[in-house]
Structures are given as C-alpha cells and as structure tokens.
C-alpha cells in the first residue's frame, strides 16, 4: 500500500500564507507539473505497461482506449496533518502504435482527465484544481536491435518519447515545457512465458520549491525509471505482472508500484484487458492503488516464434492447420501436424484419412497416384504408361514415341544401316557390318578378336570371355551395344547428391574407358531412386545426382558434349519397392549409349 507518511515532500511552488495571515490573501493555484506516472506500452507486444523489446510486425496498427482510476495520487503533509490535494482522479488514455517497417514502431498517447477532486484547501490559501481537461500528450519511436522472431536470442530495442506541453491549466498535467524519455528495452520468451526489463530516463524541467510553505515540499526534476514484467504467452487469456519504480535525481522520494491483470483476445482484431495494483512510496503521482480497464483494436493478435502454437488455436477463432500443429480439428485422434486429412475424421494407420477408393481399382486413394483412373498396383494405381499405344509400357519401350512390336521392345522392325541385321540385334545400327560381327564393321584396334565397341580394354589385347581385357585383369567396366555397365555401385551421401569417396575409383576408370572410346557419340547418365518420400523431391534428387556424376566425368577429361544427365526419380523401378533389397536395386545410376538416328 502507498506510504504517504510524515515526510511527504511536495512540489507546490508558491504555496501562500505563512501563519495567521493566510486568510487575508487571495488563494493561489498550485504550480503545474505532470502528476501522471503511468506510461503505456502503445504497441503492447508482450506487456501493456513495460517495453519488452518486441515491436509490432511490419505494417500493423494497434489502437487502444483505457479508463483509469487513481486513489490519492497526491497527498501533502504539514506536521501530523495530511491532506489529499488529489484524492480521486479518473482519466482516459487513448493510444496508437504503428510499424511502417519491421524494425521501427511509432506511437502516440493522449491522456484526458475526466474527473479530478481533492480536499478543500482554500482555508490554507490554495485554490481548487481544475476538474477535467487534456493532459500531456506524447509521441514515441522505438527501434529494434535484436528480435527473436528473426532468430536472435533476445528482443532488444531502443526508444525515445517526447511529452508535449499542451495540457489544460491548473490540472497538474503538464511540466510547462517538453519532456523527454529515452529508454532501453530487453525481453525474451521462455516457452509459455516472457520476461522483460525496461530502463528509462525522464528529462523534465526542474521545478524548485520553497521550504517556507505551510506543507513540506520537494523539487521536481529528472528521474531514472525502471520496469519489469512477467507475462504468459501463446494463450487467448494471458496474464501479466508488472513492477514499476523510479529513482529521482533531485530531492524527491522514490516509489514502486506492483500491477497485475489479464488480457483476453475476443477475436483477431479486438482484445480487452484490465490492470490493477498498489503503490509504495510518497513520490508525487504514486497512488494508494489504481485500476485500469481498456480495449484495443486492429492488429492485436500476438506474433509467434517458429515452433510455437498460435494464440488463435481456439475453436471459435480462425486459424490454419499449420498454425496449430498440436490441435486435432477433426477429432480423429491424429494431431494436425501429422494428419494428412485434417478436415475429415480418419484413422491413425491412414495418417488421419478415411479409407477411400474413388476409382474402385482396389488401391486406397492415400496410396493411389491416379485416384480417378483405375490402374494397377505396380503403377501405384495408375494405368500402364504407354505413350505410343503399342501395348509396350513406356518403361520397357525403347521407342516410346513410335508404335512398335512387343518382340522388338516397342520399336518397329528397322535396319538403318541396311546391313541385313535388324537394329534391335545390330550392335552397330548406324554402321554396316557382317552378320557374324552382329552388324558391326571389322574394328579391332588391339586385334584380340573383340571389336572396339564391346572391348572394355580396347588398347590392350585380351580375351573375348573377359570382355576384351587380359586374363589377369578383371574388367570393372563392361560394354554392351546400348549400355555401359559397372561392376560396383555408385554411392551418394544419404538423401544428398554428394558422391561418396568410395565411388571415385570406379568413376575414374569409367572416365578412362569413355576417353578410349571416342566412337560413343553421347552417353546419358541416368539416376533413379526408390519410392520413399515425395515424387517431386525424388525427381529433383535423382537429377542432382546425375549432374554430380556428369561433373565428375568432365573433371576427368570427358568432353561435356558427349555427356547428358537425366534424373528419373522413382518412375522406372527395376525391382519391387516393398522390400529393402528391392529398394536398394532401384537406387541406381545407369549409363546409356545413344546412337544417332
């Protein structure tokens, strides 16, 4: 409770009447100064009264109005006699805050005195105070230095306020000249609550008083003010506890106030609040107790940090599923965070979705890649892909854009080099060769009986049974008419396109073979994945892996124009994705030789 004890020092300049001649003089008005100690936080981010270092988000506007009652904010003493110069004071505070950019908040406050009454001191030669009028309006600016929303560990801001001397006379509401309030604000959220500290200086005109007045007095001047707040966050109903105090830099008592109250979000654009507390100390403007009730409009929904639930997570407030990951909107026991059908009740094993089969193909929609077209399980519920309509699936069709024959792997029967060997059997389809050479000309650089096109060691004589390599040398790269096969796998970092070091040796040998076979006009590096994860993500990952292999081969001297990179994702499996070994087989890199038409 406020202590208005025997050492109450007042700011009454020019109090008249010493001794018995007081009644013979005309009553005089108390000298004006700003009695109000309440300083609202106009943006109210985190606290209504204490700056937390957090500003309004960019572009947001907050308007607030508050009714305020103070009991005995100004009590004077002479000996054992105490009088309430201001016993009851009712004010209205209008405040606005706006952030044009994320690091700047501008504010304005206009306090209005609606009713002010105290003891009748005319017998003491003191005229009554005005009962109502405009108090000192103020403007403020705050600049954010650090922000938790931006990933910093704290909210830190600097600010300055200016009190304008436009108040009504005889109201104890103005210092007569501008006052200035520089401040520093620091705060941090800790899960469900926030802590904040504020320090400010009050620079105001010095009002020196006389010791000969009937009532004890003190000078009015500069002060150091401080504030601390503890507030809950992340809920529609929030509480805050504020401690505010001052240390004067002139001959004046200090004071401390303790204020507690709730604030409630009515809807995303309106909140109501109330604050009440007691004062300790005899500094002018420190009431025995004060009560405040108000409302705010505009952008009043508090911001949230990454990973925090939104304050809008209430059934009657609009919100998105992403804002409230811990809620269960459809009541199926599956949280929004993992519910793939958050607006329809489902089951846990279906990730919150009900069992559905729109196309009646026996494959649930959640597993069906083509939910409106009947398909087969092997194609993930889609019809067999056959772009040219020749009955050969695109995955197995060597000529997917040209109708062909099933026994010719989807290609028409052709013999481009007219050597009597059909292209599907011709190992050299664009160069005429005898049937006994499988359509290839007699090209054997090392004269080992294995044509260069199929010779894994074209510059060293070897055995046909060893793919053209010497008996003592195990070929690690095997050539076929359409592909280059490696005897060991190319490995990448899990979920990444970076090559493992263990793959350097086999890729270096592959580059050597490509450089020894300049007759290969184009080699397509094709990368594949299994079906785990998102199809689009798998497609991007396979393309990045194909590009990594191509870059490695170029670094080893292979001409860039002879290499192309293709990522096929999960669309061309060679084994079942239902087993670990099958998925491992599907994660592969292939090298296809492309011959000109």
mmCIF file of C-alpha atoms in Angstrom, residues 11-206:
data_model
loop_
_atom_site.group_PDB
_atom_site.id
_atom_site.type_symbol
_atom_site.label_atom_id
_atom_site.label_comp_id
_atom_site.label_asym_id
_atom_site.label_seq_id
_atom_site.Cartn_x
_atom_site.Cartn_y
_atom_site.Cartn_z
ATOM 1 C CA UNK A 11 6.026 20.097 -5.406
ATOM 2 C CA UNK A 12 3.980 23.071 -4.505
ATOM 3 C CA UNK A 13 5.715 26.147 -5.719
ATOM 4 C CA UNK A 14 4.404 29.392 -4.399
ATOM 5 C CA UNK A 15 2.162 27.938 -1.691
ATOM 6 C CA UNK A 16 0.952 31.023 0.072
ATOM 7 C CA UNK A 17 0.163 32.119 3.534
ATOM 8 C CA UNK A 18 2.546 31.699 6.396
ATOM 9 C CA UNK A 19 0.845 31.661 9.817
ATOM 10 C CA UNK A 20 -2.355 33.527 10.599
ATOM 11 C CA UNK A 21 -2.255 35.951 7.645
ATOM 12 C CA UNK A 22 -3.186 33.229 5.202
ATOM 13 C CA UNK A 23 -6.876 34.011 5.082
ATOM 14 C CA UNK A 24 -6.218 37.657 4.235
ATOM 15 C CA UNK A 25 -4.679 36.724 0.865
ATOM 16 C CA UNK A 26 -6.200 35.626 -2.410
ATOM 17 C CA UNK A 27 -5.959 31.791 -2.818
ATOM 18 C CA UNK A 28 -3.314 30.793 -5.339
ATOM 19 C CA UNK A 29 -3.218 27.882 -7.738
ATOM 20 C CA UNK A 30 -0.684 25.086 -7.253
ATOM 21 C CA UNK A 31 2.186 25.295 -9.762
ATOM 22 C CA UNK A 32 1.636 22.991 -12.744
ATOM 23 C CA UNK A 33 3.688 19.842 -13.262
ATOM 24 C CA UNK A 34 2.817 16.485 -14.780
ATOM 25 C CA UNK A 35 1.492 14.331 -11.943
ATOM 26 C CA UNK A 36 0.863 11.245 -14.108
ATOM 27 C CA UNK A 37 3.364 8.394 -13.723
ATOM 28 C CA UNK A 38 1.569 5.855 -15.899
ATOM 29 C CA UNK A 39 3.311 5.262 -19.223
ATOM 30 C CA UNK A 40 1.546 2.771 -21.503
ATOM 31 C CA UNK A 41 3.332 0.481 -23.937
ATOM 32 C CA UNK A 42 1.398 1.625 -27.044
ATOM 33 C CA UNK A 43 2.227 -1.462 -29.125
ATOM 34 C CA UNK A 44 1.511 -3.733 -26.111
ATOM 35 C CA UNK A 45 3.718 -6.505 -27.575
ATOM 36 C CA UNK A 46 4.220 -8.801 -24.582
ATOM 37 C CA UNK A 47 3.123 -6.283 -21.921
ATOM 38 C CA UNK A 48 0.623 -3.436 -21.602
ATOM 39 C CA UNK A 49 2.888 -1.286 -19.428
ATOM 40 C CA UNK A 50 6.541 -2.375 -19.841
ATOM 41 C CA UNK A 51 8.506 -2.334 -23.085
ATOM 42 C CA UNK A 52 9.651 -5.888 -23.884
ATOM 43 C CA UNK A 53 11.965 -5.130 -26.818
ATOM 44 C CA UNK A 54 9.406 -6.659 -29.211
ATOM 45 C CA UNK A 55 7.735 -4.376 -31.763
ATOM 46 C CA UNK A 56 4.581 -4.752 -33.807
ATOM 47 C CA UNK A 57 5.102 -6.681 -37.090
ATOM 48 C CA UNK A 58 5.656 -4.519 -40.166
ATOM 49 C CA UNK A 59 2.523 -2.807 -41.450
ATOM 50 C CA UNK A 60 0.411 -3.475 -38.355
ATOM 51 C CA UNK A 61 -1.623 -0.845 -36.464
ATOM 52 C CA UNK A 62 -2.977 -1.006 -32.896
ATOM 53 C CA UNK A 63 -5.485 1.430 -31.367
ATOM 54 C CA UNK A 64 -6.418 1.277 -27.698
ATOM 55 C CA UNK A 65 -8.573 3.122 -25.180
ATOM 56 C CA UNK A 66 -8.389 2.731 -21.411
ATOM 57 C CA UNK A 67 -10.293 4.031 -18.418
ATOM 58 C CA UNK A 68 -8.111 4.654 -15.372
ATOM 59 C CA UNK A 69 -8.873 5.387 -11.724
ATOM 60 C CA UNK A 70 -6.245 6.538 -9.162
ATOM 61 C CA UNK A 71 -6.842 6.824 -5.429
ATOM 62 C CA UNK A 72 -4.867 9.501 -3.525
ATOM 63 C CA UNK A 73 -2.186 10.140 -6.159
ATOM 64 C CA UNK A 74 -1.172 13.431 -4.402
ATOM 65 C CA UNK A 75 -1.137 13.707 -0.601
ATOM 66 C CA UNK A 76 0.584 16.606 1.234
ATOM 67 C CA UNK A 77 1.711 16.789 4.845
ATOM 68 C CA UNK A 78 2.356 19.538 7.422
ATOM 69 C CA UNK A 79 3.445 18.061 10.700
ATOM 70 C CA UNK A 80 0.931 15.396 11.610
ATOM 71 C CA UNK A 81 -1.706 16.761 9.278
ATOM 72 C CA UNK A 82 -2.191 15.171 5.858
ATOM 73 C CA UNK A 83 -4.488 16.382 3.086
ATOM 74 C CA UNK A 84 -5.335 14.807 -0.256
ATOM 75 C CA UNK A 85 -4.676 17.542 -2.790
ATOM 76 C CA UNK A 86 -5.816 14.982 -5.391
ATOM 77 C CA UNK A 87 -7.914 12.289 -3.746
ATOM 78 C CA UNK A 88 -9.650 10.842 -6.796
ATOM 79 C CA UNK A 89 -8.546 11.008 -10.398
ATOM 80 C CA UNK A 90 -10.316 9.408 -13.360
ATOM 81 C CA UNK A 91 -8.575 9.561 -16.725
ATOM 82 C CA UNK A 92 -8.987 8.136 -20.200
ATOM 83 C CA UNK A 93 -5.912 7.128 -22.188
ATOM 84 C CA UNK A 94 -6.050 6.939 -25.966
ATOM 85 C CA UNK A 95 -3.033 5.278 -27.592
ATOM 86 C CA UNK A 96 -1.934 4.228 -31.090
ATOM 87 C CA UNK A 97 1.062 2.305 -32.411
ATOM 88 C CA UNK A 98 2.134 1.598 -35.999
ATOM 89 C CA UNK A 99 5.138 -0.173 -37.524
ATOM 90 C CA UNK A 100 5.890 1.052 -41.065
ATOM 91 C CA UNK A 101 8.819 -1.412 -41.243
ATOM 92 C CA UNK A 102 9.756 -4.399 -39.095
ATOM 93 C CA UNK A 103 12.461 -2.515 -37.130
ATOM 94 C CA UNK A 104 10.541 0.723 -36.360
ATOM 95 C CA UNK A 105 7.432 1.368 -34.229
ATOM 96 C CA UNK A 106 5.820 4.796 -33.900
ATOM 97 C CA UNK A 107 3.466 5.566 -31.020
ATOM 98 C CA UNK A 108 1.209 8.317 -29.683
ATOM 99 C CA UNK A 109 -0.726 8.734 -26.416
ATOM 100 C CA UNK A 110 -3.341 11.292 -25.355
ATOM 101 C CA UNK A 111 -4.428 11.194 -21.688
ATOM 102 C CA UNK A 112 -7.664 13.001 -20.792
ATOM 103 C CA UNK A 113 -8.590 13.869 -17.197
ATOM 104 C CA UNK A 114 -12.325 13.181 -16.872
ATOM 105 C CA UNK A 115 -12.654 13.860 -13.126
ATOM 106 C CA UNK A 116 -10.207 15.182 -10.524
ATOM 107 C CA UNK A 117 -11.156 16.038 -6.938
ATOM 108 C CA UNK A 118 -9.417 16.501 -3.605
ATOM 109 C CA UNK A 119 -9.707 18.105 -0.194
ATOM 110 C CA UNK A 120 -10.813 21.754 0.003
ATOM 111 C CA UNK A 121 -7.613 23.719 0.724
ATOM 112 C CA UNK A 122 -8.959 27.220 0.277
ATOM 113 C CA UNK A 123 -8.599 27.765 4.009
ATOM 114 C CA UNK A 124 -4.904 27.152 3.525
ATOM 115 C CA UNK A 125 -4.730 29.710 0.713
ATOM 116 C CA UNK A 126 -4.674 27.092 -2.087
ATOM 117 C CA UNK A 127 -7.169 27.383 -4.909
ATOM 118 C CA UNK A 128 -9.022 24.247 -6.114
ATOM 119 C CA UNK A 129 -7.585 22.345 -9.076
ATOM 120 C CA UNK A 130 -9.332 22.046 -12.411
ATOM 121 C CA UNK A 131 -11.608 19.004 -12.531
ATOM 122 C CA UNK A 132 -11.122 17.912 -16.138
ATOM 123 C CA UNK A 133 -9.152 18.659 -19.278
ATOM 124 C CA UNK A 134 -6.410 17.431 -21.597
ATOM 125 C CA UNK A 135 -3.237 16.028 -20.009
ATOM 126 C CA UNK A 136 0.236 15.872 -21.593
ATOM 127 C CA UNK A 137 0.112 14.095 -24.980
ATOM 128 C CA UNK A 138 3.238 12.229 -26.072
ATOM 129 C CA UNK A 139 4.885 10.856 -29.199
ATOM 130 C CA UNK A 140 7.363 7.989 -29.258
ATOM 131 C CA UNK A 141 9.596 5.987 -31.581
ATOM 132 C CA UNK A 142 11.176 2.589 -30.954
ATOM 133 C CA UNK A 143 13.900 0.860 -32.972
ATOM 134 C CA UNK A 144 14.500 -2.892 -32.825
ATOM 135 C CA UNK A 145 18.116 -4.032 -32.497
ATOM 136 C CA UNK A 146 17.517 -7.770 -31.949
ATOM 137 C CA UNK A 147 14.391 -9.861 -32.466
ATOM 138 C CA UNK A 148 13.531 -13.440 -31.507
ATOM 139 C CA UNK A 149 11.153 -13.607 -34.469
ATOM 140 C CA UNK A 150 14.227 -13.057 -36.680
ATOM 141 C CA UNK A 151 16.115 -15.861 -34.917
ATOM 142 C CA UNK A 152 18.006 -13.807 -32.324
ATOM 143 C CA UNK A 153 18.259 -14.983 -28.683
ATOM 144 C CA UNK A 154 16.668 -11.790 -27.270
ATOM 145 C CA UNK A 155 14.364 -8.927 -28.134
ATOM 146 C CA UNK A 156 16.259 -5.650 -27.696
ATOM 147 C CA UNK A 157 15.005 -2.192 -28.651
ATOM 148 C CA UNK A 158 15.828 1.457 -28.037
ATOM 149 C CA UNK A 159 13.209 4.176 -27.827
ATOM 150 C CA UNK A 160 12.572 7.820 -27.114
ATOM 151 C CA UNK A 161 9.396 9.652 -26.126
ATOM 152 C CA UNK A 162 8.524 13.342 -26.140
ATOM 153 C CA UNK A 163 5.871 14.849 -23.841
ATOM 154 C CA UNK A 164 4.212 17.891 -25.427
ATOM 155 C CA UNK A 165 3.225 20.839 -23.160
ATOM 156 C CA UNK A 166 -0.351 21.177 -24.442
ATOM 157 C CA UNK A 167 -2.242 20.259 -21.265
ATOM 158 C CA UNK A 168 -5.049 22.263 -19.672
ATOM 159 C CA UNK A 169 -4.077 24.732 -16.927
ATOM 160 C CA UNK A 170 -4.448 24.065 -13.182
ATOM 161 C CA UNK A 171 -4.786 20.325 -13.860
ATOM 162 C CA UNK A 172 -1.404 19.040 -12.604
ATOM 163 C CA UNK A 173 -0.956 17.556 -16.082
ATOM 164 C CA UNK A 174 1.929 19.466 -17.709
ATOM 165 C CA UNK A 175 5.537 20.396 -16.974
ATOM 166 C CA UNK A 176 5.111 23.593 -18.991
ATOM 167 C CA UNK A 177 7.902 22.566 -21.376
ATOM 168 C CA UNK A 178 8.646 19.439 -23.408
ATOM 169 C CA UNK A 179 9.884 16.386 -21.501
ATOM 170 C CA UNK A 180 11.970 13.569 -22.963
ATOM 171 C CA UNK A 181 12.067 9.876 -22.161
ATOM 172 C CA UNK A 182 14.932 7.812 -23.649
ATOM 173 C CA UNK A 183 14.664 4.096 -22.878
ATOM 174 C CA UNK A 184 16.192 0.673 -23.471
ATOM 175 C CA UNK A 185 14.056 -2.498 -23.503
ATOM 176 C CA UNK A 186 15.144 -6.143 -23.277
ATOM 177 C CA UNK A 187 12.943 -9.246 -23.285
ATOM 178 C CA UNK A 188 12.849 -12.949 -24.064
ATOM 179 C CA UNK A 189 10.238 -15.676 -24.376
ATOM 180 C CA UNK A 190 10.769 -18.884 -22.410
ATOM 181 C CA UNK A 191 8.161 -21.308 -23.733
ATOM 182 C CA UNK A 192 4.842 -20.326 -22.136
ATOM 183 C CA UNK A 193 6.004 -17.069 -20.503
ATOM 184 C CA UNK A 194 8.050 -13.949 -21.221
ATOM 185 C CA UNK A 195 10.409 -11.847 -19.092
ATOM 186 C CA UNK A 196 11.132 -8.202 -19.845
ATOM 187 C CA UNK A 197 13.188 -5.361 -18.353
ATOM 188 C CA UNK A 198 12.975 -1.687 -19.192
ATOM 189 C CA UNK A 199 15.090 1.270 -18.087
ATOM 190 C CA UNK A 200 14.278 4.857 -18.975
ATOM 191 C CA UNK A 201 15.306 8.340 -18.092
ATOM 192 C CA UNK A 202 12.818 11.171 -17.590
ATOM 193 C CA UNK A 203 14.300 14.522 -18.624
ATOM 194 C CA UNK A 204 11.955 17.311 -17.498
ATOM 195 C CA UNK A 205 12.204 20.970 -16.442
ATOM 196 C CA UNK A 206 13.406 21.473 -12.863
#
